[in-house]
Coordinates of C-alpha atoms (C1' of nucleotides) in Angstrom, one line a residue:
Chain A
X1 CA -27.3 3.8 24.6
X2 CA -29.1 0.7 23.7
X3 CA -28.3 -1.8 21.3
X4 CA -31.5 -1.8 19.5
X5 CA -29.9 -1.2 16.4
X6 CA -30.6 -4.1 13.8
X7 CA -27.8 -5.8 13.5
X8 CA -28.1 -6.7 9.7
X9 CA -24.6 -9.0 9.9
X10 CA -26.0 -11.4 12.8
X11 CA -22.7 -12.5 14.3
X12 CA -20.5 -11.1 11.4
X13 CA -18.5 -7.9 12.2
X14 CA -20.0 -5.1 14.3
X15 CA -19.1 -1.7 12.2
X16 CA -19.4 1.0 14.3
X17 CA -17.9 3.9 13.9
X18 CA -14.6 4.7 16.1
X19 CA -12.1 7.7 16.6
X20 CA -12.4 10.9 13.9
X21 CA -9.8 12.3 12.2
X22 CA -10.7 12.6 8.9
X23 CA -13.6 10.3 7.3
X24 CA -11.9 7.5 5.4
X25 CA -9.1 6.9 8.0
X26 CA -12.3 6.1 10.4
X27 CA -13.5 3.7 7.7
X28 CA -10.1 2.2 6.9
X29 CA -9.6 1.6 11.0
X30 CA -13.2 -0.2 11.2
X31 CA -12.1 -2.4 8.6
X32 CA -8.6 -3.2 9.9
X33 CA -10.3 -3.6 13.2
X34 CA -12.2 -6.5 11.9
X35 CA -9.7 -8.1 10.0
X36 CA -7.2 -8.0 13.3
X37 CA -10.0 -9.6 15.0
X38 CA -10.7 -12.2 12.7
X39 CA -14.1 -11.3 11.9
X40 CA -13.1 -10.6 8.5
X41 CA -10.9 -13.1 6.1
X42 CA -9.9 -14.1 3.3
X43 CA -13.0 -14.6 0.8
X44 CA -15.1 -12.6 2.9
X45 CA -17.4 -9.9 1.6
X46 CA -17.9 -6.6 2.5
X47 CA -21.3 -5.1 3.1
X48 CA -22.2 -2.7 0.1
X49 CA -20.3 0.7 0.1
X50 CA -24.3 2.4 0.6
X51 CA -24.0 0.4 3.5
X52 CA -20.7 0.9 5.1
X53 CA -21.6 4.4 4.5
X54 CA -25.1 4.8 6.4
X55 CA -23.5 2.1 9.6
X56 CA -20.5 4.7 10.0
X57 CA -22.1 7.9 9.4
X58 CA -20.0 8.9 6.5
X59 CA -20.6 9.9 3.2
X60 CA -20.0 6.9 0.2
X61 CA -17.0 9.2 -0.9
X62 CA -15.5 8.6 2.0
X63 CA -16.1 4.7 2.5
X64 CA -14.6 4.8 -1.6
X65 CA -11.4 6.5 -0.7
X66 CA -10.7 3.9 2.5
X67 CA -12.0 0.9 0.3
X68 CA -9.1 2.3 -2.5
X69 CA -6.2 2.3 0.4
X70 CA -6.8 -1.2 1.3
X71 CA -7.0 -2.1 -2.3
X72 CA -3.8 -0.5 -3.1
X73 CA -2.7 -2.7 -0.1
X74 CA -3.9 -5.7 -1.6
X75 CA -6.1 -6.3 1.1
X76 CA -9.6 -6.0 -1.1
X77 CA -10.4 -6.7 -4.3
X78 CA -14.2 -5.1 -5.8
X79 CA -16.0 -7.1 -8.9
X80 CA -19.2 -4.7 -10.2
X81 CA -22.9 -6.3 -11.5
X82 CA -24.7 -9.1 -9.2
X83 CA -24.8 -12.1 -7.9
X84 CA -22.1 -13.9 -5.4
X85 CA -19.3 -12.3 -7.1
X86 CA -20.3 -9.2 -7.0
X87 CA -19.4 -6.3 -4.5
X88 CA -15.6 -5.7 -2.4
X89 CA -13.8 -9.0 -0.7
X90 CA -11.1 -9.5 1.0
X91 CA -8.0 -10.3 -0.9
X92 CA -4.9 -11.6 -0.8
X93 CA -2.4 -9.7 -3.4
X94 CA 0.5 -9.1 -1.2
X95 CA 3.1 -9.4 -3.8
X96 CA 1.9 -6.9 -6.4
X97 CA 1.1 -4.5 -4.0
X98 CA 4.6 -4.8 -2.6
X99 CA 6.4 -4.7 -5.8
X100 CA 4.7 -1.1 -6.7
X101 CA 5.3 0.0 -3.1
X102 CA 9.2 -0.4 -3.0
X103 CA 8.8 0.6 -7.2
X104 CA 7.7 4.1 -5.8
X105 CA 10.1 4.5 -3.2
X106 CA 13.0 3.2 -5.2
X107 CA 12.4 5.7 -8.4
X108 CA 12.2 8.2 -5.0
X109 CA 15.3 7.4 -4.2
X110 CA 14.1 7.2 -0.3
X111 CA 16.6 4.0 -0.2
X112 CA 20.1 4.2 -1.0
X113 CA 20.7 2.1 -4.0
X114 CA 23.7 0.2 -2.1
X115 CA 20.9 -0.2 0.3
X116 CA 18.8 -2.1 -2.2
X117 CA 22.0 -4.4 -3.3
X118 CA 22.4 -5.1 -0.1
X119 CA 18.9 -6.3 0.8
X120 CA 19.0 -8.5 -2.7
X121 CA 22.0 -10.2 -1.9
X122 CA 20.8 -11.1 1.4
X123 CA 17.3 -11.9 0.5
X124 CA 18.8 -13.9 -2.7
X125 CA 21.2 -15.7 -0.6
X126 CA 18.9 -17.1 1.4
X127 CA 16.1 -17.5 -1.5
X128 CA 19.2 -19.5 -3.3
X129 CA 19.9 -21.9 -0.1
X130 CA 16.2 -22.5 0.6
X131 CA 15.8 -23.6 -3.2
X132 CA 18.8 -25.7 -2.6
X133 CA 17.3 -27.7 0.0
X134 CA 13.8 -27.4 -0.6
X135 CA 13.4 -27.7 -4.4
X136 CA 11.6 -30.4 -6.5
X137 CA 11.6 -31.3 -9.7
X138 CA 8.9 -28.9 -11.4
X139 CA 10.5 -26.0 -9.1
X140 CA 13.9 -26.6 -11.0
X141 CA 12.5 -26.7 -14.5
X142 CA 10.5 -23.6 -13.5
X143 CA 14.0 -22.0 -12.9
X144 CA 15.5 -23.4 -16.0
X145 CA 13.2 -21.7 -18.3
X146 CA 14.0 -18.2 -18.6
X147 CA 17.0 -19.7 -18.0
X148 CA 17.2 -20.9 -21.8
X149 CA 15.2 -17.4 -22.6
X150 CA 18.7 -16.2 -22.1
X151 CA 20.3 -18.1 -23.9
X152 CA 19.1 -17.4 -27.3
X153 CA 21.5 -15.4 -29.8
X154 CA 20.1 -12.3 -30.6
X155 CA 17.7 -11.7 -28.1
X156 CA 17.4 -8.1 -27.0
X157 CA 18.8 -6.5 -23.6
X158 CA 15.0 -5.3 -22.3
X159 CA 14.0 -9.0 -22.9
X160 CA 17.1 -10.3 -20.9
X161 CA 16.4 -8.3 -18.3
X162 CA 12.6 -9.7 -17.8
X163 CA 14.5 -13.3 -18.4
X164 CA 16.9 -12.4 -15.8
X165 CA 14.0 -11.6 -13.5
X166 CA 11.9 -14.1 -14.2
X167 CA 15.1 -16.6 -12.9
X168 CA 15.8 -14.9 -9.9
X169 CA 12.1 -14.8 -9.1
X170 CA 11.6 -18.6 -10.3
X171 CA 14.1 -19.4 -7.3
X172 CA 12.8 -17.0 -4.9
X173 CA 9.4 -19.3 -5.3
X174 CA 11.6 -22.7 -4.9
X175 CA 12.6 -21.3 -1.8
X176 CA 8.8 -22.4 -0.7
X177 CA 9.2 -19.2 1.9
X178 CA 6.4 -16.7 0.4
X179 CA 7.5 -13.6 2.3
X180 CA 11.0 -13.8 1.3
X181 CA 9.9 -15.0 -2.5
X182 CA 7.6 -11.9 -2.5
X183 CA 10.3 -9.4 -1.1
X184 CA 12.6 -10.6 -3.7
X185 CA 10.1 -10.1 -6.4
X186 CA 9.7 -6.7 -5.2
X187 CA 13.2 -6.0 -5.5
X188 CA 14.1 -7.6 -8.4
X189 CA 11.1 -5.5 -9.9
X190 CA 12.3 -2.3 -8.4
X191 CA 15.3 -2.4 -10.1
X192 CA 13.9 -2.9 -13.4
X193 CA 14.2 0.4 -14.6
X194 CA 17.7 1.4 -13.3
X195 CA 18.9 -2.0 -14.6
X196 CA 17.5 -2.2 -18.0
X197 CA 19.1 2.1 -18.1
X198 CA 22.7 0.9 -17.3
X199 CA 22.1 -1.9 -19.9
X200 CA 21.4 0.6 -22.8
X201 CA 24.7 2.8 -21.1
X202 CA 26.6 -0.4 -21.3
X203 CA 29.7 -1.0 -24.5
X204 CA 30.8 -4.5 -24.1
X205 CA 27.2 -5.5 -23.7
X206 CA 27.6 -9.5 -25.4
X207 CA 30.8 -9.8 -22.6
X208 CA 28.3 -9.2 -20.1
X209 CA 25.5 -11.0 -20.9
X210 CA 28.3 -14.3 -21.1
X211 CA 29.4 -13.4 -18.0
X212 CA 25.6 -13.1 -16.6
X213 CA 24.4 -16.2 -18.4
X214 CA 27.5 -18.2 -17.2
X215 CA 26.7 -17.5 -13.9
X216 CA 23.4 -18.1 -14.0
X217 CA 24.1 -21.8 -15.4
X218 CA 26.3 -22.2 -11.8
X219 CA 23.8 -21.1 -9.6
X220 CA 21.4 -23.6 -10.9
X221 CA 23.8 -26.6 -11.2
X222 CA 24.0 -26.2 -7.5
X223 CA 20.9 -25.8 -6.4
X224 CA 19.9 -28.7 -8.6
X225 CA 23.1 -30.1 -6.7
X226 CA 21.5 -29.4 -3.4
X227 CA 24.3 -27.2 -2.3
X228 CA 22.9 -24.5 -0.2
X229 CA 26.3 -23.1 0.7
X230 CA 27.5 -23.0 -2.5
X231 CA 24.5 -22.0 -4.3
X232 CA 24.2 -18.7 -1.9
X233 CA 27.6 -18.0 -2.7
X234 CA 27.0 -17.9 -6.1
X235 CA 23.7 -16.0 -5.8
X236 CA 26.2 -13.3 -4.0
X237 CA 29.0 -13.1 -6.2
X238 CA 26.3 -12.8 -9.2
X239 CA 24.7 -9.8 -7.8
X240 CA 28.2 -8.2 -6.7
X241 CA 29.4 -8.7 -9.7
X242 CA 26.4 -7.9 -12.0
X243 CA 26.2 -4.7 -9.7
X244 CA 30.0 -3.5 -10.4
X245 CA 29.9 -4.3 -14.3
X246 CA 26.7 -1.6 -14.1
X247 CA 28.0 1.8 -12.9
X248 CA 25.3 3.4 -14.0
X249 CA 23.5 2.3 -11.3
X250 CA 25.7 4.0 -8.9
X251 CA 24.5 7.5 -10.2
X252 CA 20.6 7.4 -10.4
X253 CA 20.3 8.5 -14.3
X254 CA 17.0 11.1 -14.0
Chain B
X1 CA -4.3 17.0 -32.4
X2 CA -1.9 20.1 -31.6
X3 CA -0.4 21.1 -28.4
X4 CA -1.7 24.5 -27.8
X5 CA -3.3 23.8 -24.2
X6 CA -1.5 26.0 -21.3
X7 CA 1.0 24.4 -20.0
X8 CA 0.7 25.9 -16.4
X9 CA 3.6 24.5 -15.1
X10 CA 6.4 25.4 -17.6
X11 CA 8.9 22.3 -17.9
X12 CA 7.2 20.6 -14.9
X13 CA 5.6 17.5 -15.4
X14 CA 3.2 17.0 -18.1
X15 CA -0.1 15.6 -17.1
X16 CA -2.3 13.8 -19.6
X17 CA -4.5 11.4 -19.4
X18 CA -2.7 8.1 -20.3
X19 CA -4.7 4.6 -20.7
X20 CA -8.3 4.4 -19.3
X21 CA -9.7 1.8 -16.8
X22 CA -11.0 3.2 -13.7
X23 CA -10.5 6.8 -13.0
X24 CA -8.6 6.7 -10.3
X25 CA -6.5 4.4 -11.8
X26 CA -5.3 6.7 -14.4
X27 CA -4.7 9.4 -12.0
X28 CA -1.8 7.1 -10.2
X29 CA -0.8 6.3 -13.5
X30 CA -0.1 9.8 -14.8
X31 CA 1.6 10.6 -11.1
X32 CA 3.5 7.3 -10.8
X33 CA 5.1 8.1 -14.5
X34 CA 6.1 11.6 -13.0
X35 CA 7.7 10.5 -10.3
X36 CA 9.3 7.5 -12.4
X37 CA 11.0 10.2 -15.2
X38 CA 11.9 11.9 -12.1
X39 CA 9.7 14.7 -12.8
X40 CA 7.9 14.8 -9.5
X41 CA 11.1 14.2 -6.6
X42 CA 10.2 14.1 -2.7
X43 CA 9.0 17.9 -1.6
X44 CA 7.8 18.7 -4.9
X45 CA 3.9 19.9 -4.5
X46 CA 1.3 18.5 -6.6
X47 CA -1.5 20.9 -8.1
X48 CA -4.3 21.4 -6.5
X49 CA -7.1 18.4 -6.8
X50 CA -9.4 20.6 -8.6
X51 CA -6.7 21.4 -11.4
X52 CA -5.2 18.0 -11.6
X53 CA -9.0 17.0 -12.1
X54 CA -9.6 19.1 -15.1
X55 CA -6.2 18.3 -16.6
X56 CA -7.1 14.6 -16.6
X57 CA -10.7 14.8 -17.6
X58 CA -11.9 13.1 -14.5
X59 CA -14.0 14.4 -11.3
X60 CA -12.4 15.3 -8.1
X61 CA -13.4 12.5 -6.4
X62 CA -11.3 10.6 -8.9
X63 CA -8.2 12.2 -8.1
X64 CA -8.7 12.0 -4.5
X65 CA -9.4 8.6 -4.4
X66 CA -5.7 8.1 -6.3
X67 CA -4.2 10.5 -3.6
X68 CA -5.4 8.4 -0.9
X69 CA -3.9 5.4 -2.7
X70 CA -0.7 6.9 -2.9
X71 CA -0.8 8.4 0.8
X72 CA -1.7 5.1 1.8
X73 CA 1.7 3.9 0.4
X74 CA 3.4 6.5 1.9
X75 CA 4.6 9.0 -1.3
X76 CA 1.7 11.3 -0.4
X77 CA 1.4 14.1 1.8
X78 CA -1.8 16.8 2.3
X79 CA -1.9 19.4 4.1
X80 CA -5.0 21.6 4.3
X81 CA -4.9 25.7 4.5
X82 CA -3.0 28.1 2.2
X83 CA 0.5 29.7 1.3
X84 CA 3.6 27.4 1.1
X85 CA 2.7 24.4 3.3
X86 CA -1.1 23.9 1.7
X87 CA -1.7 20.8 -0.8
X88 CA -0.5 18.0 -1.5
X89 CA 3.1 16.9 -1.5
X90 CA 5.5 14.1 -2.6
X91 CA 6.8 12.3 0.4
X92 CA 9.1 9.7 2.1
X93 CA 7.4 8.0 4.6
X94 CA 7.6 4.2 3.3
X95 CA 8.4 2.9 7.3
X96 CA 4.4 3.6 7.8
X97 CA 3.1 2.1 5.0
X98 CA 5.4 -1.1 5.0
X99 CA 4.7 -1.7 8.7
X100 CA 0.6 -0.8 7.6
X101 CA 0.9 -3.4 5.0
X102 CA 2.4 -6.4 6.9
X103 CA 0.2 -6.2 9.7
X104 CA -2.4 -6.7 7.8
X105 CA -0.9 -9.3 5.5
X106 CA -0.4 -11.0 8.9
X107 CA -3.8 -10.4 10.2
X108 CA -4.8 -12.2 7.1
X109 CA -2.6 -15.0 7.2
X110 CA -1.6 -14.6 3.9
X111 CA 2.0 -15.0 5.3
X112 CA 2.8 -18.6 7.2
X113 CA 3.5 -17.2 10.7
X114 CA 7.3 -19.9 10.3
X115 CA 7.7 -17.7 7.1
X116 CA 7.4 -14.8 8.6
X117 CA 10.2 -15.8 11.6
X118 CA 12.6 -17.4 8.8
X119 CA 12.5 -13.5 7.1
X120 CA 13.0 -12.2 10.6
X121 CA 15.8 -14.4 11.3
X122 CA 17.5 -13.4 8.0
X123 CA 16.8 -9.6 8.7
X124 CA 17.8 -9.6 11.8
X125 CA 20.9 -11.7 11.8
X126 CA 22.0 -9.4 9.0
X127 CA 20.9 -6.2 11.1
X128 CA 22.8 -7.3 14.0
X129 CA 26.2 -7.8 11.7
X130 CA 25.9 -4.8 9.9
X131 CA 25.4 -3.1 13.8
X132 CA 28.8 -4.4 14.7
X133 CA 30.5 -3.5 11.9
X134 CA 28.8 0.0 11.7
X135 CA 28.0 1.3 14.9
X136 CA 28.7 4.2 16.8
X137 CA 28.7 5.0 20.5
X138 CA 24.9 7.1 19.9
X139 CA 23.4 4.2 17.9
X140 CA 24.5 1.6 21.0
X141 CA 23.4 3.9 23.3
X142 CA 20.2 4.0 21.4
X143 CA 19.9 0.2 21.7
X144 CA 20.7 0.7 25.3
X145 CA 17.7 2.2 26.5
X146 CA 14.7 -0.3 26.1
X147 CA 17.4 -2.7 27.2
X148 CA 17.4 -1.1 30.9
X149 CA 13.6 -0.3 30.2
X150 CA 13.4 -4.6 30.1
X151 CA 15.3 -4.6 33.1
X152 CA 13.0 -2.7 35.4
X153 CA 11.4 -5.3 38.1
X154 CA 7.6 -5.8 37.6
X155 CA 7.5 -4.5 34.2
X156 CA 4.1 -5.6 32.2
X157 CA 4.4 -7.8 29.5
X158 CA 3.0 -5.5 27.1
X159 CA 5.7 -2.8 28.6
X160 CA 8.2 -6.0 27.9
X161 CA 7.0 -6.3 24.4
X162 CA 7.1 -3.0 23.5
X163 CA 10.9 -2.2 24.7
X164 CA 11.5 -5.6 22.9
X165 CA 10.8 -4.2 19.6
X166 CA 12.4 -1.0 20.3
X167 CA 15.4 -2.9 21.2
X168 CA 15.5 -4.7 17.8
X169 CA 14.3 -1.6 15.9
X170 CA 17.5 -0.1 17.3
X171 CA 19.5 -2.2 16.1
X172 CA 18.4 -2.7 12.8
X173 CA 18.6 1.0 12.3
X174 CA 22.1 1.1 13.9
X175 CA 23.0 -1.2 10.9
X176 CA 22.8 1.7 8.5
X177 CA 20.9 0.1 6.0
X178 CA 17.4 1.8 5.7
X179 CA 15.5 -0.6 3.9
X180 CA 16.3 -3.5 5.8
X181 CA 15.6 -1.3 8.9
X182 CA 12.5 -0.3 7.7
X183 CA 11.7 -4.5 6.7
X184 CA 12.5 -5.2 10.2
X185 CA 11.2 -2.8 11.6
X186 CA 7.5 -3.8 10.2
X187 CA 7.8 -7.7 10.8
X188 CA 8.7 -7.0 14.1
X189 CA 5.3 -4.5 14.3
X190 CA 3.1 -7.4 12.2
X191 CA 4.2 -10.0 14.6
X192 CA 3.3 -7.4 18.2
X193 CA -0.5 -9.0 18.0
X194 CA 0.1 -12.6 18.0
X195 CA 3.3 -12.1 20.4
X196 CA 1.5 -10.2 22.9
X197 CA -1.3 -12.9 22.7
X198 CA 1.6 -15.5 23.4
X199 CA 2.6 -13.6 26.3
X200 CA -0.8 -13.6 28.2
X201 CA -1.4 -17.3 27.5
X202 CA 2.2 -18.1 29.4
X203 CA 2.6 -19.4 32.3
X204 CA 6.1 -19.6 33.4
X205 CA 6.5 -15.5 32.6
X206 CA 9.2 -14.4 34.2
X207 CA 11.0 -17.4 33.5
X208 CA 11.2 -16.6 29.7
X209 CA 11.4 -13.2 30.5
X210 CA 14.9 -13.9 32.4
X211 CA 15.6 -15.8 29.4
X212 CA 14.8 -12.8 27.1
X213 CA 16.6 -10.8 29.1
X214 CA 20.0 -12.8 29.3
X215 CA 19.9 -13.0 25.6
X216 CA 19.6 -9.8 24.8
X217 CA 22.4 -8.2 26.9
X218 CA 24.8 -11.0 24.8
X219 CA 23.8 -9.8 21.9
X220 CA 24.4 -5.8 22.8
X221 CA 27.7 -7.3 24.2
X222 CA 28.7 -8.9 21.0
X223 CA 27.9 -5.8 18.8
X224 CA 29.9 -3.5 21.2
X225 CA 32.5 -5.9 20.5
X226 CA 32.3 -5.5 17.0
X227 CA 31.6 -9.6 16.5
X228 CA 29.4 -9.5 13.7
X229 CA 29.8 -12.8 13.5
X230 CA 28.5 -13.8 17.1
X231 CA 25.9 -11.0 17.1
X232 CA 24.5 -13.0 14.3
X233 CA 24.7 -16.4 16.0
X234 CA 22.7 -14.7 19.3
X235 CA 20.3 -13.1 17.2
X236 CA 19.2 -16.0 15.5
X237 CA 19.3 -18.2 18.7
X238 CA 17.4 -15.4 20.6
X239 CA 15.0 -15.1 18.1
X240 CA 14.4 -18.9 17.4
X241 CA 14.2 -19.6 21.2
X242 CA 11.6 -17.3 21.6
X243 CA 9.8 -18.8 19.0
X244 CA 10.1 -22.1 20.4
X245 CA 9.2 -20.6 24.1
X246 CA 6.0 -19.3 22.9
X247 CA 3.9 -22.4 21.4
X248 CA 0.7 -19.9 21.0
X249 CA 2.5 -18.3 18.4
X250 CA 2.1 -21.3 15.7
X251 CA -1.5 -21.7 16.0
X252 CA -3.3 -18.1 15.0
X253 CA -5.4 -17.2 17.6
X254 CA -8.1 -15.8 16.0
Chain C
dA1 C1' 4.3 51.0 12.1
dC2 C1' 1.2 47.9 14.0
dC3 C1' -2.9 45.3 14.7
dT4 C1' -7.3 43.7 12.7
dT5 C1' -10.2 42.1 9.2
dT6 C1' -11.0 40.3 4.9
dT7 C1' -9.9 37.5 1.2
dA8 C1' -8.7 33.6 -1.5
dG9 C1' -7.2 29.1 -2.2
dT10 C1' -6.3 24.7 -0.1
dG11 C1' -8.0 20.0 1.3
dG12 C1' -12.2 17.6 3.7
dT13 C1' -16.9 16.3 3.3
dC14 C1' -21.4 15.4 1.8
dT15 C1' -25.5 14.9 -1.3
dG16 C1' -27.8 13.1 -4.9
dA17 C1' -27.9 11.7 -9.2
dC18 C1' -26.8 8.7 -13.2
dC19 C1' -24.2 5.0 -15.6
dA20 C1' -22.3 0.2 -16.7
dC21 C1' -22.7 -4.2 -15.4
dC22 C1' -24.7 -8.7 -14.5
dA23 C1' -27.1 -12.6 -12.0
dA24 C1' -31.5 -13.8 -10.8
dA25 C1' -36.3 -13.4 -11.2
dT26 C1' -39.9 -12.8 -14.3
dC27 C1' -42.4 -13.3 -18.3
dG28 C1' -44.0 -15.4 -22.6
dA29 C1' -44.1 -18.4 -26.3
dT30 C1' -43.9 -23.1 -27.4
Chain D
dA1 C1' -43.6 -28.0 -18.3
dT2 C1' -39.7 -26.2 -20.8
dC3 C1' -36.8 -23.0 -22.6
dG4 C1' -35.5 -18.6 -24.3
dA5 C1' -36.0 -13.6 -24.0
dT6 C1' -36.9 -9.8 -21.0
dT7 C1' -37.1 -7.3 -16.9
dT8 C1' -35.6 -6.2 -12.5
dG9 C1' -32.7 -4.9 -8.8
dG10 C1' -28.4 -4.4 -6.5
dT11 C1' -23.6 -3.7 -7.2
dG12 C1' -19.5 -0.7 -8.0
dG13 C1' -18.0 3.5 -11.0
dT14 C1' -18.4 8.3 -12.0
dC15 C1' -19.7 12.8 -11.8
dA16 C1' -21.2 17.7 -10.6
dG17 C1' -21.9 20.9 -7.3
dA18 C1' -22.2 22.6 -3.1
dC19 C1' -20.5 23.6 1.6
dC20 C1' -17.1 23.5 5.6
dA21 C1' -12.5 24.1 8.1
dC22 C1' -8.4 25.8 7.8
dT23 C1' -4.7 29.2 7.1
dA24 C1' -1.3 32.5 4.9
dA25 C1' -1.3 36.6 2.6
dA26 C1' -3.5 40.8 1.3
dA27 C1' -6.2 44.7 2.5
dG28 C1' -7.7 47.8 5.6
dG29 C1' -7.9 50.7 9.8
dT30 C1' -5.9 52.8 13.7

DNA sequence: ACCTTTTAGTGGTCTGACCACCAAATCGAT
DNA sequence: ATCGATTTGGTGGTCAGACCACTAAAAGGT
C-alpha cells in the first residue's frame, strides 16, 4: 500500500481510518488520536464533516454523531456560513460540560448524596485555603458580590440559592486552581435542584438564611484575612451545617 | 391546542418537544427533563429512535445524534436485537465518561498540568484517609495486589505504571466514596500519557522506582494501621516526590 | 414435545438531497 | 477607481428513505 494518497493537510494530522466497531466511535478515536498527539489544539480547525467523511470511509451521519460526543465533551465547538470562523474547532469548555455531566448523574442518583457533601467539603476546603493565600483584590470583591445579593430583605429563596452559588463559585475561581474551581462549580451546580427543593420544604426559612448569610460574612473575613486554616474551617462547618439544617436532601424528593 | 395525542406510554414520561435550537439539542432536552423529574431512573428503556423521532417532530438522525451525546456521558446504553435487552437504556456508567473527558481536557492543556497534581493531591490524601478509616480486609487485599505486581524484578515501566494506578485506584475505591473514586480514578488515567513519557525520558529508573516502591508499602502500612492521618501525609509526600522526580512532567511533550 | 424456520422490531449505516447561513468574490453603477 | 449591491460557494443543520445486522419470540413442521 502506497502513500500516494494526496495528503490535502500537508503536515497537519493524518486521518486515517483505525479499528471498527461501530462508525462514529472510529471517527471519535481518529480525532482523540490527534489531539493526544498534539497535532490538533486548541483553535485548530477541523477539515469539513464531507471531508472527514470521504478520508475515513464513513458516511457524514456518522462523522456528525462523533463530532456531537466531543462537543458534549467540550472538546469542539461548530460555527455554520463561511469564512475563518466557519466550520468545527477545537474547544475548550471544560467546565460546562462538567457541570451537566455530574447534573445527570446526580438527578441519577449514581452518587450517594453524602458522597456529594463529602466531595464539596473537601473540594471547598481547599478552594477556601487557596483563595486565602492566593487572592487579590478584584478576586475578593468578585466574592463579595453575591455576597451583598444575599443580603437584601426580601429577596426570594430560588434567588439565594443562585447567590449562594455564585459565592462559593466566586472563591473556587480565587483559588487560581482551574480544575478544582471547575469541579466545585460542577458540584455546587449539581446540587441546585435538590437544594433549592429542601429550601421550599423548609419552615424556619429567615433563621436559616441568617444563619447562612452569617457564615458566609466569616468565611470571607478570613480569606480576606489570609487565613487558610481558618477559612477551610469555616468553608466545612458551613457546608456541614447548611447540609444538616436541609433534611430533605437526605431523602431524594422525586 | 387539546391533548388528545396517544399517550403510548401511560404515566411514563411525557415527550414533547420543548424549546428549539438545533435538533438534537431538544432531543437531550426533553430526555435530560425526564430524567431530572425522575421520570426516566437508571434501567428504564427509552422508546425506540424511530418513535422518539416522531414524537419530537425531528428525523432520526436527530435523536441519534442526542443519544450518542448522552452515551458519550455515560447515561446511555444501546443495545441492538429484539425482546427485553434491545434499545436503548438509561445507564450508570459515569467512571468512563469522566476518565474520557479528562484525558482529553489534559491532552488539550486546558488544565495546568501543577493544577492537575494539586486536585490529585487533595483527592488522594482524602482517599487514603477515608481508606483507613473505612477499610476492610478485601479492599486492602485489593490494594495489595498491584503492590506485589510493582515488586516483581525487571518489571517494564509501562507494567510499573499501570500497577501504579491500580494501586491508587484501589485505594480510592477502598475509601467508599464513589465520586471521589471515580475523580481519582480519571486524573490518575489523564495523567498515564505524560507519566509514561516521564518514565522513558529517565535515566536513573530503578532508582525512582525503589523510591516508588518504598513509598508505597508505607502508605498500605499506614492504612492497615488505620492512620488516616499518616496515610495522608505519605500520600501527599509520595505523590509530590514523584512529581518532583519526573522534571518531563512540567513541560508537555507534545 | 422438540427442533427449525420465519417474523418483526431493534439499533447501525449509508445515500442524496435540500436548507440556512455568511464571508468573499463578482458585478455594476457612479 | 470607488463603493455599494449581488452572486457565489462552502460550511454546518436537517431530513427522508432505504438497507443491513442482529436477536428474541412466534410460527411452523416433524
Amino acid at each position: 500500500m502506497s502513500e500516494n494518497l494526496p495528503e490535502t493537510w500537508q503536515g497537519g494530522p493524518s486521518w486515517r481510518p483505525v479499528a471498527r466497531s461501530r462508525a462514529h466511535e472510529l471517527v471519535i478515536e481518529a480525532i482523540e488520536d490527534q489531539i493526544m498527539v498534539g497535532a490538533l489544539k486548541v483553535g485548530d480547525p477541523l477539515p469539513p464533516e464531507r471531508d472527514l467523511a470521504s478520508r475515513l470511509q464513513v458516511s457524514r451521519a456518522g462523522v456528525r454523531e462523533a463530532i456531537r460526543v466531543l462537543e458534549g465533551q467540550g472538546v469542539l465547538r461548530s460555527n455554520v456560513g463561511a469564512g475563518a470562523d466557519a466550520g468545527t474547532f477545537i474547544a475548550a469548555m471544560p467546565s460546562e460540560a462538567l457541570t451537566r455531566f455530574l447534573r445527570l448523574h446526580v438527578a441519577l442518583s449514581n452518587f450517594r448524596l453524602d458522597d456529594v457533601v463529602d466531595a464539596r467539603v473537601m473540594l471547598e476546603r481547599s478552594s477556601a485555603s487557596l483563595a486565602a493565600a492566593n487572592s487579590d483584590q478584584r478576586a475578593r470583591e468578585a466574592i463579595r458580590g453575591p455576597l451583598e445579593q444575599m443580603d437584601v430583605e426580601g429577596i426570594s429563596r430560588e434567588e439565594f440559592n443562585d447567590a449562594d452559588t455564585a459565592f462559593h463559585v466566586a472563591i473556587a475561581e480565587a483559588g487560581g486552581n482551574q480544575l478544582v474551581a471547575d469541579m466545585t462549580i460542577a458540584i455546587r451546580a449539581s446540587l441546585r435542584a435538590p437544594i433549592l427543593e429542601a429550601f421550599r420544604q423548609l419552615e424556619d426559612w429567615s433563621q436559616v438564611s441568617a444563619m447562612l448569610r452569617e457564615q458566609h460574612h466569616g468565611i470571607i473575613e478570613a480569606i480576606a484575612a489570609g487565613d487558610g486554616e481558618r477559612a477551610a474551617r469555616l468553608t466545612e462547618e458551613h457546608i456541614r451545617a447548611a447540609s444538616a439544617a436541609l433534611p430533605a436532601l437526605r431523602s431524594p424528593g422525586g
